[in-house]
Amino acid sequence: MTNLVIITGTSRGLGRALKQEFERVGWRVAELNRPAFDLSAVDVEKLDTTFKSLRSEQFDRAVFVNNAATQVIGAAASFGVAEILHEITVNVASPIIAITTFLRHFPDGEIANVTSGAAAKPIPHWSLYCAAKAALEGYVRAVETEGRRVFNLNPGVVDTDMQAHIRGSEFPGVQDFIALKKDGKLRSSEAVARTLVWMIDRAG
């Protein structure tokens, strides 16, 4: 038998690098991407079917990697109700629904949550993103107390499309992110993926 990893958001950036690295070290990779897996409106019945099919293959280990996320940047008072609900749905509620469904199908399943320094460090105009990352960290840490193996993975500042979005936004401190890019201090998705996959793989 072999190991299974289920990853959200593998179409680009860190998610794609994680997929490639897991495959390189011999894991079976299942991808959850739009349109079949839409974080704005999770189809639980489809998730049930997907996980049931995967479980029938009988793996040594099964790990769910919560990677996909969105980020809106703006003053806290600028967000409308619809925008707030969308961000919390995509970045908090839907991942928790997906993880809960995964845990039901895989009694020994493990969780890997790609988090951010924003979970602990408040950043102006990042209120919704900070809230979402902190919420997911709290959730997976609580799951860990139930006896599940949990990896809370902070990749640092990675050279992805999200970082480009950050540099193109207006908020206090944006110059720090522009300087990181200019000074070549951003980590590549591939380098980060090698480290994160090594951490998960060696824990087996």
PDB file of C-alpha atoms in Angstrom:
ATOM      1  CA  MET A   1       0.000   0.000   0.000  1.00  0.00           C
ATOM      2  CA  THR A   2       0.940   3.661  -0.250  1.00  0.00           C
ATOM      3  CA  ASN A   3       0.056   7.031   1.255  1.00  0.00           C
ATOM      4  CA  LEU A   4      -2.733   9.383   0.201  1.00  0.00           C
ATOM      5  CA  VAL A   5      -2.698  13.161   0.320  1.00  0.00           C
ATOM      6  CA  ILE A   6      -5.711  15.288  -0.533  1.00  0.00           C
ATOM      7  CA  ILE A   7      -4.778  18.900  -1.351  1.00  0.00           C
ATOM      8  CA  THR A   8      -6.999  21.920  -1.920  1.00  0.00           C
ATOM      9  CA  GLY A   9      -5.947  24.535  -4.456  1.00  0.00           C
ATOM     10  CA  THR A  10      -3.348  22.768  -6.599  1.00  0.00           C
ATOM     11  CA  SER A  11      -3.852  24.741  -9.802  1.00  0.00           C
ATOM     12  CA  ARG A  12      -1.037  27.193  -9.055  1.00  0.00           C
ATOM     13  CA  GLY A  13       1.462  28.477  -6.523  1.00  0.00           C
ATOM     14  CA  LEU A  14       2.260  26.530  -3.398  1.00  0.00           C
ATOM     15  CA  GLY A  15      -0.573  24.073  -3.974  1.00  0.00           C
ATOM     16  CA  ARG A  16       0.814  23.019  -7.334  1.00  0.00           C
ATOM     17  CA  ALA A  17       4.318  22.719  -5.873  1.00  0.00           C
ATOM     18  CA  LEU A  18       2.990  20.563  -3.023  1.00  0.00           C
ATOM     19  CA  LYS A  19       1.228  18.292  -5.494  1.00  0.00           C
ATOM     20  CA  GLN A  20       4.399  17.834  -7.542  1.00  0.00           C
ATOM     21  CA  GLU A  21       6.592  17.206  -4.492  1.00  0.00           C
ATOM     22  CA  PHE A  22       4.211  14.670  -2.953  1.00  0.00           C
ATOM     23  CA  GLU A  23       4.103  12.840  -6.264  1.00  0.00           C
ATOM     24  CA  ARG A  24       7.897  12.911  -6.467  1.00  0.00           C
ATOM     25  CA  VAL A  25       8.223  11.123  -3.121  1.00  0.00           C
ATOM     26  CA  GLY A  26       5.629   8.517  -4.066  1.00  0.00           C
ATOM     27  CA  TRP A  27       2.358   9.689  -2.547  1.00  0.00           C
ATOM     28  CA  ARG A  28      -0.990   9.277  -4.273  1.00  0.00           C
ATOM     29  CA  VAL A  29      -2.339  12.805  -4.753  1.00  0.00           C
ATOM     30  CA  ALA A  30      -6.023  13.707  -4.922  1.00  0.00           C
ATOM     31  CA  GLU A  31      -6.755  17.305  -5.904  1.00  0.00           C
ATOM     32  CA  LEU A  32      -9.689  19.464  -4.821  1.00  0.00           C
ATOM     33  CA  ASN A  33      -9.992  22.401  -7.201  1.00  0.00           C
ATOM     34  CA  ARG A  34     -12.668  24.549  -8.794  1.00  0.00           C
ATOM     35  CA  PRO A  35     -15.103  24.036 -10.403  1.00  0.00           C
ATOM     36  CA  ALA A  36     -15.704  20.574  -8.923  1.00  0.00           C
ATOM     37  CA  PHE A  37     -14.651  21.750  -5.453  1.00  0.00           C
ATOM     38  CA  ASP A  38     -15.796  25.330  -4.915  1.00  0.00           C
ATOM     39  CA  LEU A  39     -14.985  26.788  -1.506  1.00  0.00           C
ATOM     40  CA  SER A  40     -17.717  29.382  -1.911  1.00  0.00           C
ATOM     41  CA  ALA A  41     -20.360  26.630  -1.952  1.00  0.00           C
ATOM     42  CA  VAL A  42     -19.063  23.223  -0.861  1.00  0.00           C
ATOM     43  CA  ASP A  43     -20.990  20.252  -2.222  1.00  0.00           C
ATOM     44  CA  VAL A  44     -20.878  17.894   0.758  1.00  0.00           C
ATOM     45  CA  GLU A  45     -22.544  15.074  -1.166  1.00  0.00           C
ATOM     46  CA  LYS A  46     -19.817  15.246  -3.809  1.00  0.00           C
ATOM     47  CA  LEU A  47     -17.137  15.317  -1.098  1.00  0.00           C
ATOM     48  CA  ASP A  48     -18.699  12.251   0.530  1.00  0.00           C
ATOM     49  CA  THR A  49     -18.601  10.405  -2.776  1.00  0.00           C
ATOM     50  CA  THR A  50     -14.999  11.432  -3.448  1.00  0.00           C
ATOM     51  CA  PHE A  51     -13.724  10.465  -0.008  1.00  0.00           C
ATOM     52  CA  LYS A  52     -15.657   7.197   0.023  1.00  0.00           C
ATOM     53  CA  SER A  53     -14.070   6.226  -3.295  1.00  0.00           C
ATOM     54  CA  LEU A  54     -10.579   7.143  -2.064  1.00  0.00           C
ATOM     55  CA  ARG A  55     -11.010   5.260   1.195  1.00  0.00           C
ATOM     56  CA  SER A  56     -11.851   2.081  -0.711  1.00  0.00           C
ATOM     57  CA  GLU A  57      -8.289   2.081  -2.071  1.00  0.00           C
ATOM     58  CA  GLN A  58      -6.899   1.361   1.442  1.00  0.00           C
ATOM     59  CA  PHE A  59      -3.893   3.578   2.095  1.00  0.00           C
ATOM     60  CA  ASP A  60      -1.321   3.377   4.890  1.00  0.00           C
ATOM     61  CA  ARG A  61      -1.769   7.062   5.662  1.00  0.00           C
ATOM     62  CA  ALA A  62      -4.278   9.705   4.582  1.00  0.00           C
ATOM     63  CA  VAL A  63      -3.500  13.406   4.972  1.00  0.00           C
ATOM     64  CA  PHE A  64      -5.772  16.345   4.146  1.00  0.00           C
ATOM     65  CA  VAL A  65      -3.837  19.500   3.232  1.00  0.00           C
ATOM     66  CA  ASN A  66      -5.825  22.708   3.649  1.00  0.00           C
ATOM     67  CA  ASN A  67      -3.982  25.019   1.265  1.00  0.00           C
ATOM     68  CA  ALA A  68      -6.481  27.021  -0.804  1.00  0.00           C
ATOM     69  CA  ALA A  69      -7.302  30.527   0.429  1.00  0.00           C
ATOM     70  CA  THR A  70      -8.288  33.972  -0.789  1.00  0.00           C
ATOM     71  CA  GLN A  71      -7.304  37.370   0.531  1.00  0.00           C
ATOM     72  CA  VAL A  72      -9.065  40.708   0.368  1.00  0.00           C
ATOM     73  CA  ILE A  73      -7.241  43.788   1.584  1.00  0.00           C
ATOM     74  CA  GLY A  74      -9.019  46.875   2.852  1.00  0.00           C
ATOM     75  CA  ALA A  75      -9.928  48.885   5.913  1.00  0.00           C
ATOM     76  CA  ALA A  76     -12.193  46.948   8.260  1.00  0.00           C
ATOM     77  CA  ALA A  77     -15.034  49.441   7.865  1.00  0.00           C
ATOM     78  CA  SER A  78     -14.937  49.121   4.058  1.00  0.00           C
ATOM     79  CA  PHE A  79     -16.243  45.551   3.815  1.00  0.00           C
ATOM     80  CA  GLY A  80     -19.869  44.868   3.020  1.00  0.00           C
ATOM     81  CA  VAL A  81     -21.852  41.995   4.487  1.00  0.00           C
ATOM     82  CA  ALA A  82     -21.634  39.896   1.314  1.00  0.00           C
ATOM     83  CA  GLU A  83     -17.861  40.290   1.106  1.00  0.00           C
ATOM     84  CA  ILE A  84     -17.394  39.371   4.765  1.00  0.00           C
ATOM     85  CA  LEU A  85     -19.592  36.284   4.454  1.00  0.00           C
ATOM     86  CA  HIS A  86     -17.791  35.194   1.276  1.00  0.00           C
ATOM     87  CA  GLU A  87     -14.320  35.459   2.817  1.00  0.00           C
ATOM     88  CA  ILE A  88     -15.296  33.639   5.993  1.00  0.00           C
ATOM     89  CA  THR A  89     -17.073  30.944   3.978  1.00  0.00           C
ATOM     90  CA  VAL A  90     -14.126  30.375   1.641  1.00  0.00           C
ATOM     91  CA  ASN A  91     -11.365  30.613   4.238  1.00  0.00           C
ATOM     92  CA  VAL A  92     -12.995  29.176   7.366  1.00  0.00           C
ATOM     93  CA  ALA A  93     -16.375  27.467   7.043  1.00  0.00           C
ATOM     94  CA  SER A  94     -15.721  25.503   3.847  1.00  0.00           C
ATOM     95  CA  PRO A  95     -12.300  24.161   4.909  1.00  0.00           C
ATOM     96  CA  ILE A  96     -13.822  23.042   8.215  1.00  0.00           C
ATOM     97  CA  ILE A  97     -16.677  21.328   6.366  1.00  0.00           C
ATOM     98  CA  ALA A  98     -14.189  19.577   4.075  1.00  0.00           C
ATOM     99  CA  ILE A  99     -11.966  18.501   6.984  1.00  0.00           C
ATOM    100  CA  THR A 100     -14.949  17.255   8.986  1.00  0.00           C
ATOM    101  CA  THR A 101     -16.090  15.169   6.025  1.00  0.00           C
ATOM    102  CA  PHE A 102     -12.561  13.823   5.572  1.00  0.00           C
ATOM    103  CA  LEU A 103     -12.286  12.840   9.242  1.00  0.00           C
ATOM    104  CA  ARG A 104     -15.551  10.903   9.062  1.00  0.00           C
ATOM    105  CA  HIS A 105     -14.251   8.836   6.154  1.00  0.00           C
ATOM    106  CA  PHE A 106     -10.685   8.379   7.436  1.00  0.00           C
ATOM    107  CA  PRO A 107     -10.683   7.415  11.148  1.00  0.00           C
ATOM    108  CA  ASP A 108      -6.875   7.732  11.259  1.00  0.00           C
ATOM    109  CA  GLY A 109      -6.741  10.704   8.902  1.00  0.00           C
ATOM    110  CA  GLU A 110      -4.224  13.496   9.489  1.00  0.00           C
ATOM    111  CA  ILE A 111      -4.626  17.231   8.920  1.00  0.00           C
ATOM    112  CA  ALA A 112      -2.046  19.641   7.472  1.00  0.00           C
ATOM    113  CA  ASN A 113      -3.088  23.280   7.637  1.00  0.00           C
ATOM    114  CA  VAL A 114      -1.132  25.847   5.637  1.00  0.00           C
ATOM    115  CA  THR A 115      -1.273  28.842   7.948  1.00  0.00           C
ATOM    116  CA  SER A 116       0.323  32.289   8.003  1.00  0.00           C
ATOM    117  CA  GLY A 117       2.058  34.680  10.327  1.00  0.00           C
ATOM    118  CA  ALA A 118      -1.128  36.726   9.949  1.00  0.00           C
ATOM    119  CA  ALA A 119      -2.823  34.245  12.282  1.00  0.00           C
ATOM    120  CA  ALA A 120      -0.886  35.702  15.209  1.00  0.00           C
ATOM    121  CA  LYS A 121       0.377  39.073  13.943  1.00  0.00           C
ATOM    122  CA  PRO A 122      -2.240  41.774  13.248  1.00  0.00           C
ATOM    123  CA  ILE A 123      -1.668  43.591   9.960  1.00  0.00           C
ATOM    124  CA  PRO A 124      -3.580  46.753   9.026  1.00  0.00           C
ATOM    125  CA  HIS A 125      -6.221  46.185   6.326  1.00  0.00           C
ATOM    126  CA  TRP A 126      -5.827  42.393   6.598  1.00  0.00           C
ATOM    127  CA  SER A 127      -8.564  41.964   9.210  1.00  0.00           C
ATOM    128  CA  LEU A 128     -10.546  39.261   7.400  1.00  0.00           C
ATOM    129  CA  TYR A 129      -7.462  37.277   6.411  1.00  0.00           C
ATOM    130  CA  CYS A 130      -5.996  37.504   9.938  1.00  0.00           C
ATOM    131  CA  ALA A 131      -9.322  36.388  11.394  1.00  0.00           C
ATOM    132  CA  ALA A 132      -9.591  33.443   8.996  1.00  0.00           C
ATOM    133  CA  LYS A 133      -6.071  32.166   9.575  1.00  0.00           C
ATOM    134  CA  ALA A 134      -6.423  32.484  13.352  1.00  0.00           C
ATOM    135  CA  ALA A 135      -9.744  30.636  13.236  1.00  0.00           C
ATOM    136  CA  LEU A 136      -8.308  27.716  11.258  1.00  0.00           C
ATOM    137  CA  GLU A 137      -5.306  27.475  13.577  1.00  0.00           C
ATOM    138  CA  GLY A 138      -7.625  27.302  16.570  1.00  0.00           C
ATOM    139  CA  TYR A 139      -9.746  24.674  14.864  1.00  0.00           C
ATOM    140  CA  VAL A 140      -6.930  22.305  13.918  1.00  0.00           C
ATOM    141  CA  ARG A 141      -5.277  22.656  17.316  1.00  0.00           C
ATOM    142  CA  ALA A 142      -8.567  21.632  18.924  1.00  0.00           C
ATOM    143  CA  VAL A 143      -8.825  18.672  16.530  1.00  0.00           C
ATOM    144  CA  GLU A 144      -5.321  17.673  17.615  1.00  0.00           C
ATOM    145  CA  THR A 145      -6.505  17.384  21.235  1.00  0.00           C
ATOM    146  CA  GLU A 146      -8.947  14.709  20.036  1.00  0.00           C
ATOM    147  CA  GLY A 147      -6.027  12.472  19.134  1.00  0.00           C
ATOM    148  CA  ARG A 148      -5.599  13.367  15.477  1.00  0.00           C
ATOM    149  CA  ARG A 149      -2.171  14.102  14.034  1.00  0.00           C
ATOM    150  CA  VAL A 150      -2.058  17.725  12.934  1.00  0.00           C
ATOM    151  CA  PHE A 151       0.594  19.700  11.068  1.00  0.00           C
ATOM    152  CA  ASN A 152       0.206  23.476  11.344  1.00  0.00           C
ATOM    153  CA  LEU A 153       2.507  24.661   8.574  1.00  0.00           C
ATOM    154  CA  ASN A 154       3.673  28.277   8.246  1.00  0.00           C
ATOM    155  CA  PRO A 155       5.510  28.576   4.918  1.00  0.00           C
ATOM    156  CA  GLY A 156       6.725  32.128   5.499  1.00  0.00           C
ATOM    157  CA  VAL A 157       6.613  34.688   2.696  1.00  0.00           C
ATOM    158  CA  VAL A 158       6.390  32.783  -0.588  1.00  0.00           C
ATOM    159  CA  ASP A 159       6.706  34.126  -4.131  1.00  0.00           C
ATOM    160  CA  THR A 160       3.148  33.440  -5.329  1.00  0.00           C
ATOM    161  CA  ASP A 161       0.286  35.229  -7.059  1.00  0.00           C
ATOM    162  CA  MET A 162      -1.056  36.155  -3.612  1.00  0.00           C
ATOM    163  CA  GLN A 163       2.175  38.020  -2.870  1.00  0.00           C
ATOM    164  CA  ALA A 164       1.842  39.860  -6.182  1.00  0.00           C
ATOM    165  CA  HIS A 165      -1.700  40.807  -5.159  1.00  0.00           C
ATOM    166  CA  ILE A 166      -0.393  42.076  -1.816  1.00  0.00           C
ATOM    167  CA  ARG A 167       2.306  44.210  -3.455  1.00  0.00           C
ATOM    168  CA  GLY A 168      -0.294  45.724  -5.783  1.00  0.00           C
ATOM    169  CA  SER A 169      -2.584  46.734  -2.935  1.00  0.00           C
ATOM    170  CA  GLU A 170      -2.631  49.887  -0.849  1.00  0.00           C
ATOM    171  CA  PHE A 171      -2.240  49.461   2.902  1.00  0.00           C
ATOM    172  CA  PRO A 172       0.155  50.548   5.646  1.00  0.00           C
ATOM    173  CA  GLY A 173       3.262  48.416   5.377  1.00  0.00           C
ATOM    174  CA  VAL A 174       2.961  47.438   1.720  1.00  0.00           C
ATOM    175  CA  GLN A 175       6.459  48.813   1.111  1.00  0.00           C
ATOM    176  CA  ASP A 176       7.853  46.046   3.332  1.00  0.00           C
ATOM    177  CA  PHE A 177       6.426  43.415   0.989  1.00  0.00           C
ATOM    178  CA  ILE A 178       7.680  45.273  -2.077  1.00  0.00           C
ATOM    179  CA  ALA A 179      11.148  45.347  -0.506  1.00  0.00           C
ATOM    180  CA  LEU A 180      11.084  41.591   0.150  1.00  0.00           C
ATOM    181  CA  LYS A 181      10.516  40.987  -3.558  1.00  0.00           C
ATOM    182  CA  LYS A 182      13.082  43.564  -4.633  1.00  0.00           C
ATOM    183  CA  ASP A 183      15.715  42.150  -2.278  1.00  0.00           C
ATOM    184  CA  GLY A 184      15.114  38.559  -3.398  1.00  0.00           C
ATOM    185  CA  LYS A 185      13.933  37.440   0.040  1.00  0.00           C
ATOM    186  CA  LEU A 186      10.793  35.611  -1.053  1.00  0.00           C
ATOM    187  CA  ARG A 187      10.941  31.819  -0.862  1.00  0.00           C
ATOM    188  CA  SER A 188      10.034  29.827  -3.953  1.00  0.00           C
ATOM    189  CA  SER A 189       6.968  27.580  -3.864  1.00  0.00           C
ATOM    190  CA  GLU A 190       9.165  24.636  -4.790  1.00  0.00           C
ATOM    191  CA  ALA A 191      11.581  25.159  -1.899  1.00  0.00           C
ATOM    192  CA  VAL A 192       8.740  25.565   0.592  1.00  0.00           C
ATOM    193  CA  ALA A 193       6.974  22.477  -0.758  1.00  0.00           C
ATOM    194  CA  ARG A 194      10.116  20.371  -0.321  1.00  0.00           C
ATOM    195  CA  THR A 195      10.313  21.387   3.344  1.00  0.00           C
ATOM    196  CA  LEU A 196       6.622  20.888   4.110  1.00  0.00           C
ATOM    197  CA  VAL A 197       6.386  17.529   2.339  1.00  0.00           C
ATOM    198  CA  TRP A 198       9.549  16.354   4.113  1.00  0.00           C
ATOM    199  CA  MET A 199       7.974  17.241   7.473  1.00  0.00           C
ATOM    200  CA  ILE A 200       4.808  15.280   6.683  1.00  0.00           C
ATOM    201  CA  ASP A 201       6.501  12.338   4.979  1.00  0.00           C
ATOM    202  CA  ARG A 202       9.049  11.722   7.740  1.00  0.00           C
ATOM    203  CA  ALA A 203       6.312  11.660  10.399  1.00  0.00           C
ATOM    204  CA  GLY A 204       4.985   8.389   9.043  1.00  0.00           C
TER     205      GLY A 204
END
